[in-house]
Amino acid sequence: MNEDTINLLREAIVGCKMGINTLDAVLPKVDNDKLREFLETMLRKNTEIMVDMSICLYRKNEESKEPMKMAREMAKFTIDMKTRCEDADKKIISIVVDGCNMGIKKLEENILECETAEKCASDNVRKLIALLQECKDRLNNREYLN
């Protein structure tokens, strides 16, 4: 496994962990059952992709990285502050969509920077990008704001 492959997988796993942390933080605050079900599905799919990428690293005796503590704490603080209002679901959707946008942008940058990464790594990252795009599109169509 070349260095670009390792770097790409490590960065993607960090992004997955941030997404998982965000979803774990917002799910208890969701009122709408359909929204909760959708976010639980996204959490499960995100976790599956992260596990696949972690296995790739583990097989090469490489370890993943953890998100920076400051980033985790800031995300948690933001979620807590933004969801203290009456219409928390609307704020939760906004938080998750913003996270999807940041994740897509960062992952696309990582793919460009790690141009010699092995196909298995770039395919998993593209799968994650597609999941984030699907999540963003579904949340933006306002079906969960009834």
PDB file of C-alpha atoms in Angstrom:
ATOM      1  CA  MET A   1       0.000   0.000   0.000  1.00  0.00           C
ATOM      2  CA  ASN A   2       1.547   3.285  -1.068  1.00  0.00           C
ATOM      3  CA  GLU A   3       1.652   6.462   1.017  1.00  0.00           C
ATOM      4  CA  ASP A   4      -1.154   8.151  -0.944  1.00  0.00           C
ATOM      5  CA  THR A   5      -3.440   5.197  -0.262  1.00  0.00           C
ATOM      6  CA  ILE A   6      -2.688   5.303   3.464  1.00  0.00           C
ATOM      7  CA  ASN A   7      -3.184   9.076   3.646  1.00  0.00           C
ATOM      8  CA  LEU A   8      -6.427   8.964   1.675  1.00  0.00           C
ATOM      9  CA  LEU A   9      -7.881   6.213   3.864  1.00  0.00           C
ATOM     10  CA  ARG A  10      -6.767   7.903   7.082  1.00  0.00           C
ATOM     11  CA  GLU A  11      -8.330  11.237   6.125  1.00  0.00           C
ATOM     12  CA  ALA A  12     -11.545   9.592   4.954  1.00  0.00           C
ATOM     13  CA  ILE A  13     -11.813   7.629   8.196  1.00  0.00           C
ATOM     14  CA  VAL A  14     -11.384  10.839  10.203  1.00  0.00           C
ATOM     15  CA  GLY A  15     -14.230  12.351   8.175  1.00  0.00           C
ATOM     16  CA  CYS A  16     -16.398   9.279   8.799  1.00  0.00           C
ATOM     17  CA  LYS A  17     -15.733   9.525  12.517  1.00  0.00           C
ATOM     18  CA  MET A  18     -16.720  13.199  12.543  1.00  0.00           C
ATOM     19  CA  GLY A  19     -19.926  12.333  10.690  1.00  0.00           C
ATOM     20  CA  ILE A  20     -20.677   9.500  13.084  1.00  0.00           C
ATOM     21  CA  ASN A  21     -20.048  11.768  16.075  1.00  0.00           C
ATOM     22  CA  THR A  22     -22.381  14.392  14.624  1.00  0.00           C
ATOM     23  CA  LEU A  23     -25.147  11.902  13.917  1.00  0.00           C
ATOM     24  CA  ASP A  24     -24.770  10.373  17.374  1.00  0.00           C
ATOM     25  CA  ALA A  25     -25.091  13.851  18.875  1.00  0.00           C
ATOM     26  CA  VAL A  26     -28.160  14.942  16.907  1.00  0.00           C
ATOM     27  CA  LEU A  27     -30.210  11.729  16.895  1.00  0.00           C
ATOM     28  CA  PRO A  28     -31.469  12.060  20.501  1.00  0.00           C
ATOM     29  CA  LYS A  29     -32.680  15.579  19.666  1.00  0.00           C
ATOM     30  CA  VAL A  30     -34.721  14.637  16.551  1.00  0.00           C
ATOM     31  CA  ASP A  31     -38.519  14.934  16.844  1.00  0.00           C
ATOM     32  CA  ASN A  32     -39.618  13.734  13.403  1.00  0.00           C
ATOM     33  CA  ASP A  33     -39.687   9.915  13.221  1.00  0.00           C
ATOM     34  CA  LYS A  34     -38.998   9.836   9.469  1.00  0.00           C
ATOM     35  CA  LEU A  35     -35.987  12.117   9.914  1.00  0.00           C
ATOM     36  CA  ARG A  36     -34.683   9.982  12.771  1.00  0.00           C
ATOM     37  CA  GLU A  37     -35.053   6.816  10.688  1.00  0.00           C
ATOM     38  CA  PHE A  38     -33.240   8.407   7.743  1.00  0.00           C
ATOM     39  CA  LEU A  39     -30.384   9.682   9.918  1.00  0.00           C
ATOM     40  CA  GLU A  40     -30.061   6.257  11.570  1.00  0.00           C
ATOM     41  CA  THR A  41     -29.748   4.719   8.104  1.00  0.00           C
ATOM     42  CA  MET A  42     -27.082   7.272   7.175  1.00  0.00           C
ATOM     43  CA  LEU A  43     -25.261   6.503  10.428  1.00  0.00           C
ATOM     44  CA  ARG A  44     -25.291   2.778   9.656  1.00  0.00           C
ATOM     45  CA  LYS A  45     -24.054   3.271   6.080  1.00  0.00           C
ATOM     46  CA  ASN A  46     -21.354   5.731   7.172  1.00  0.00           C
ATOM     47  CA  THR A  47     -20.180   3.247   9.788  1.00  0.00           C
ATOM     48  CA  GLU A  48     -20.075   0.412   7.237  1.00  0.00           C
ATOM     49  CA  ILE A  49     -17.883   2.442   4.893  1.00  0.00           C
ATOM     50  CA  MET A  50     -15.608   3.454   7.769  1.00  0.00           C
ATOM     51  CA  VAL A  51     -15.213  -0.178   8.825  1.00  0.00           C
ATOM     52  CA  ASP A  52     -14.335  -1.200   5.250  1.00  0.00           C
ATOM     53  CA  MET A  53     -11.653   1.471   5.065  1.00  0.00           C
ATOM     54  CA  SER A  54     -10.340   0.630   8.543  1.00  0.00           C
ATOM     55  CA  ILE A  55      -9.995  -3.022   7.548  1.00  0.00           C
ATOM     56  CA  CYS A  56      -7.934  -1.980   4.503  1.00  0.00           C
ATOM     57  CA  LEU A  57      -5.557  -0.073   6.785  1.00  0.00           C
ATOM     58  CA  TYR A  58      -5.441  -2.812   9.399  1.00  0.00           C
ATOM     59  CA  ARG A  59      -4.496  -5.428   6.801  1.00  0.00           C
ATOM     60  CA  LYS A  60      -1.448  -3.319   5.962  1.00  0.00           C
ATOM     61  CA  ASN A  61      -0.526  -2.875   9.636  1.00  0.00           C
ATOM     62  CA  GLU A  62      -1.500   0.785   9.530  1.00  0.00           C
ATOM     63  CA  GLU A  63      -3.641   2.642  12.043  1.00  0.00           C
ATOM     64  CA  SER A  64      -6.326   5.217  11.458  1.00  0.00           C
ATOM     65  CA  LYS A  65      -6.312   8.691  12.984  1.00  0.00           C
ATOM     66  CA  GLU A  66      -8.812  10.253  15.328  1.00  0.00           C
ATOM     67  CA  PRO A  67     -10.496  13.598  14.651  1.00  0.00           C
ATOM     68  CA  MET A  68      -8.791  16.495  16.383  1.00  0.00           C
ATOM     69  CA  LYS A  69     -10.183  16.987  19.881  1.00  0.00           C
ATOM     70  CA  MET A  70     -10.850  20.683  19.265  1.00  0.00           C
ATOM     71  CA  ALA A  71     -12.884  19.881  16.135  1.00  0.00           C
ATOM     72  CA  ARG A  72     -14.945  17.296  18.046  1.00  0.00           C
ATOM     73  CA  GLU A  73     -15.601  19.671  20.928  1.00  0.00           C
ATOM     74  CA  MET A  74     -16.539  22.573  18.637  1.00  0.00           C
ATOM     75  CA  ALA A  75     -18.951  20.348  16.715  1.00  0.00           C
ATOM     76  CA  LYS A  76     -20.569  19.151  19.940  1.00  0.00           C
ATOM     77  CA  PHE A  77     -20.869  22.718  21.247  1.00  0.00           C
ATOM     78  CA  THR A  78     -22.399  23.909  17.965  1.00  0.00           C
ATOM     79  CA  ILE A  79     -24.929  21.081  17.967  1.00  0.00           C
ATOM     80  CA  ASP A  80     -25.902  21.748  21.579  1.00  0.00           C
ATOM     81  CA  MET A  81     -26.343  25.478  20.987  1.00  0.00           C
ATOM     82  CA  LYS A  82     -28.229  25.228  17.691  1.00  0.00           C
ATOM     83  CA  THR A  83     -30.677  22.557  18.853  1.00  0.00           C
ATOM     84  CA  ARG A  84     -31.931  24.384  21.949  1.00  0.00           C
ATOM     85  CA  CYS A  85     -34.696  26.043  19.968  1.00  0.00           C
ATOM     86  CA  GLU A  86     -38.277  24.950  19.355  1.00  0.00           C
ATOM     87  CA  ASP A  87     -37.721  23.763  15.791  1.00  0.00           C
ATOM     88  CA  ALA A  88     -34.663  21.606  16.442  1.00  0.00           C
ATOM     89  CA  ASP A  89     -35.284  19.365  13.415  1.00  0.00           C
ATOM     90  CA  LYS A  90     -34.739  22.261  11.037  1.00  0.00           C
ATOM     91  CA  LYS A  91     -31.441  23.109  12.763  1.00  0.00           C
ATOM     92  CA  ILE A  92     -30.404  19.442  12.765  1.00  0.00           C
ATOM     93  CA  ILE A  93     -30.996  19.233   9.032  1.00  0.00           C
ATOM     94  CA  SER A  94     -28.906  22.373   8.551  1.00  0.00           C
ATOM     95  CA  ILE A  95     -26.075  20.964  10.697  1.00  0.00           C
ATOM     96  CA  VAL A  96     -26.044  17.641   8.837  1.00  0.00           C
ATOM     97  CA  VAL A  97     -26.192  19.297   5.403  1.00  0.00           C
ATOM     98  CA  ASP A  98     -23.305  21.599   6.354  1.00  0.00           C
ATOM     99  CA  GLY A  99     -21.339  18.563   7.508  1.00  0.00           C
ATOM    100  CA  CYS A 100     -22.062  16.758   4.240  1.00  0.00           C
ATOM    101  CA  ASN A 101     -20.876  19.790   2.257  1.00  0.00           C
ATOM    102  CA  MET A 102     -17.646  20.016   4.256  1.00  0.00           C
ATOM    103  CA  GLY A 103     -17.096  16.270   3.959  1.00  0.00           C
ATOM    104  CA  ILE A 104     -17.618  16.215   0.197  1.00  0.00           C
ATOM    105  CA  LYS A 105     -15.268  19.154  -0.307  1.00  0.00           C
ATOM    106  CA  LYS A 106     -12.534  17.685   1.902  1.00  0.00           C
ATOM    107  CA  LEU A 107     -12.787  14.208   0.388  1.00  0.00           C
ATOM    108  CA  GLU A 108     -12.627  15.571  -3.162  1.00  0.00           C
ATOM    109  CA  GLU A 109      -9.513  17.565  -2.202  1.00  0.00           C
ATOM    110  CA  ASN A 110      -7.997  14.421  -0.673  1.00  0.00           C
ATOM    111  CA  ILE A 111      -8.611  12.410  -3.846  1.00  0.00           C
ATOM    112  CA  LEU A 112      -6.849  15.101  -5.891  1.00  0.00           C
ATOM    113  CA  GLU A 113      -3.917  15.271  -3.464  1.00  0.00           C
ATOM    114  CA  CYS A 114      -3.524  11.496  -3.263  1.00  0.00           C
ATOM    115  CA  GLU A 115      -3.462  10.897  -6.989  1.00  0.00           C
ATOM    116  CA  THR A 116      -1.475   7.629  -6.771  1.00  0.00           C
ATOM    117  CA  ALA A 117      -3.821   6.055  -4.197  1.00  0.00           C
ATOM    118  CA  GLU A 118      -4.881   2.526  -4.978  1.00  0.00           C
ATOM    119  CA  LYS A 119      -8.247   1.990  -6.602  1.00  0.00           C
ATOM    120  CA  CYS A 120      -9.717   0.279  -3.524  1.00  0.00           C
ATOM    121  CA  ALA A 121      -9.087   3.407  -1.450  1.00  0.00           C
ATOM    122  CA  SER A 122     -10.362   5.885  -4.016  1.00  0.00           C
ATOM    123  CA  ASP A 123     -13.426   3.697  -4.690  1.00  0.00           C
ATOM    124  CA  ASN A 124     -14.295   3.661  -0.976  1.00  0.00           C
ATOM    125  CA  VAL A 125     -13.857   7.426  -0.774  1.00  0.00           C
ATOM    126  CA  ARG A 126     -16.058   7.929  -3.831  1.00  0.00           C
ATOM    127  CA  LYS A 127     -18.650   5.671  -2.190  1.00  0.00           C
ATOM    128  CA  LEU A 128     -18.513   7.904   0.886  1.00  0.00           C
ATOM    129  CA  ILE A 129     -18.852  11.039  -1.257  1.00  0.00           C
ATOM    130  CA  ALA A 130     -21.915   9.507  -2.947  1.00  0.00           C
ATOM    131  CA  LEU A 131     -23.439   8.741   0.464  1.00  0.00           C
ATOM    132  CA  LEU A 132     -22.849  12.312   1.655  1.00  0.00           C
ATOM    133  CA  GLN A 133     -24.354  13.682  -1.560  1.00  0.00           C
ATOM    134  CA  GLU A 134     -27.410  11.451  -1.177  1.00  0.00           C
ATOM    135  CA  CYS A 135     -27.838  12.553   2.424  1.00  0.00           C
ATOM    136  CA  LYS A 136     -27.521  16.218   1.486  1.00  0.00           C
ATOM    137  CA  ASP A 137     -29.954  15.915  -1.436  1.00  0.00           C
ATOM    138  CA  ARG A 138     -32.578  14.047   0.587  1.00  0.00           C
ATOM    139  CA  LEU A 139     -32.399  16.531   3.451  1.00  0.00           C
ATOM    140  CA  ASN A 140     -32.529  19.526   1.126  1.00  0.00           C
ATOM    141  CA  ASN A 141     -35.757  18.378  -0.516  1.00  0.00           C
ATOM    142  CA  ARG A 142     -37.588  19.308   2.706  1.00  0.00           C
ATOM    143  CA  GLU A 143     -39.539  16.032   3.019  1.00  0.00           C
ATOM    144  CA  TYR A 144     -38.536  15.807   6.699  1.00  0.00           C
ATOM    145  CA  LEU A 145     -39.898  19.220   7.686  1.00  0.00           C
ATOM    146  CA  ASN A 146     -43.578  18.280   8.090  1.00  0.00           C
TER     147      ASN A 146
END
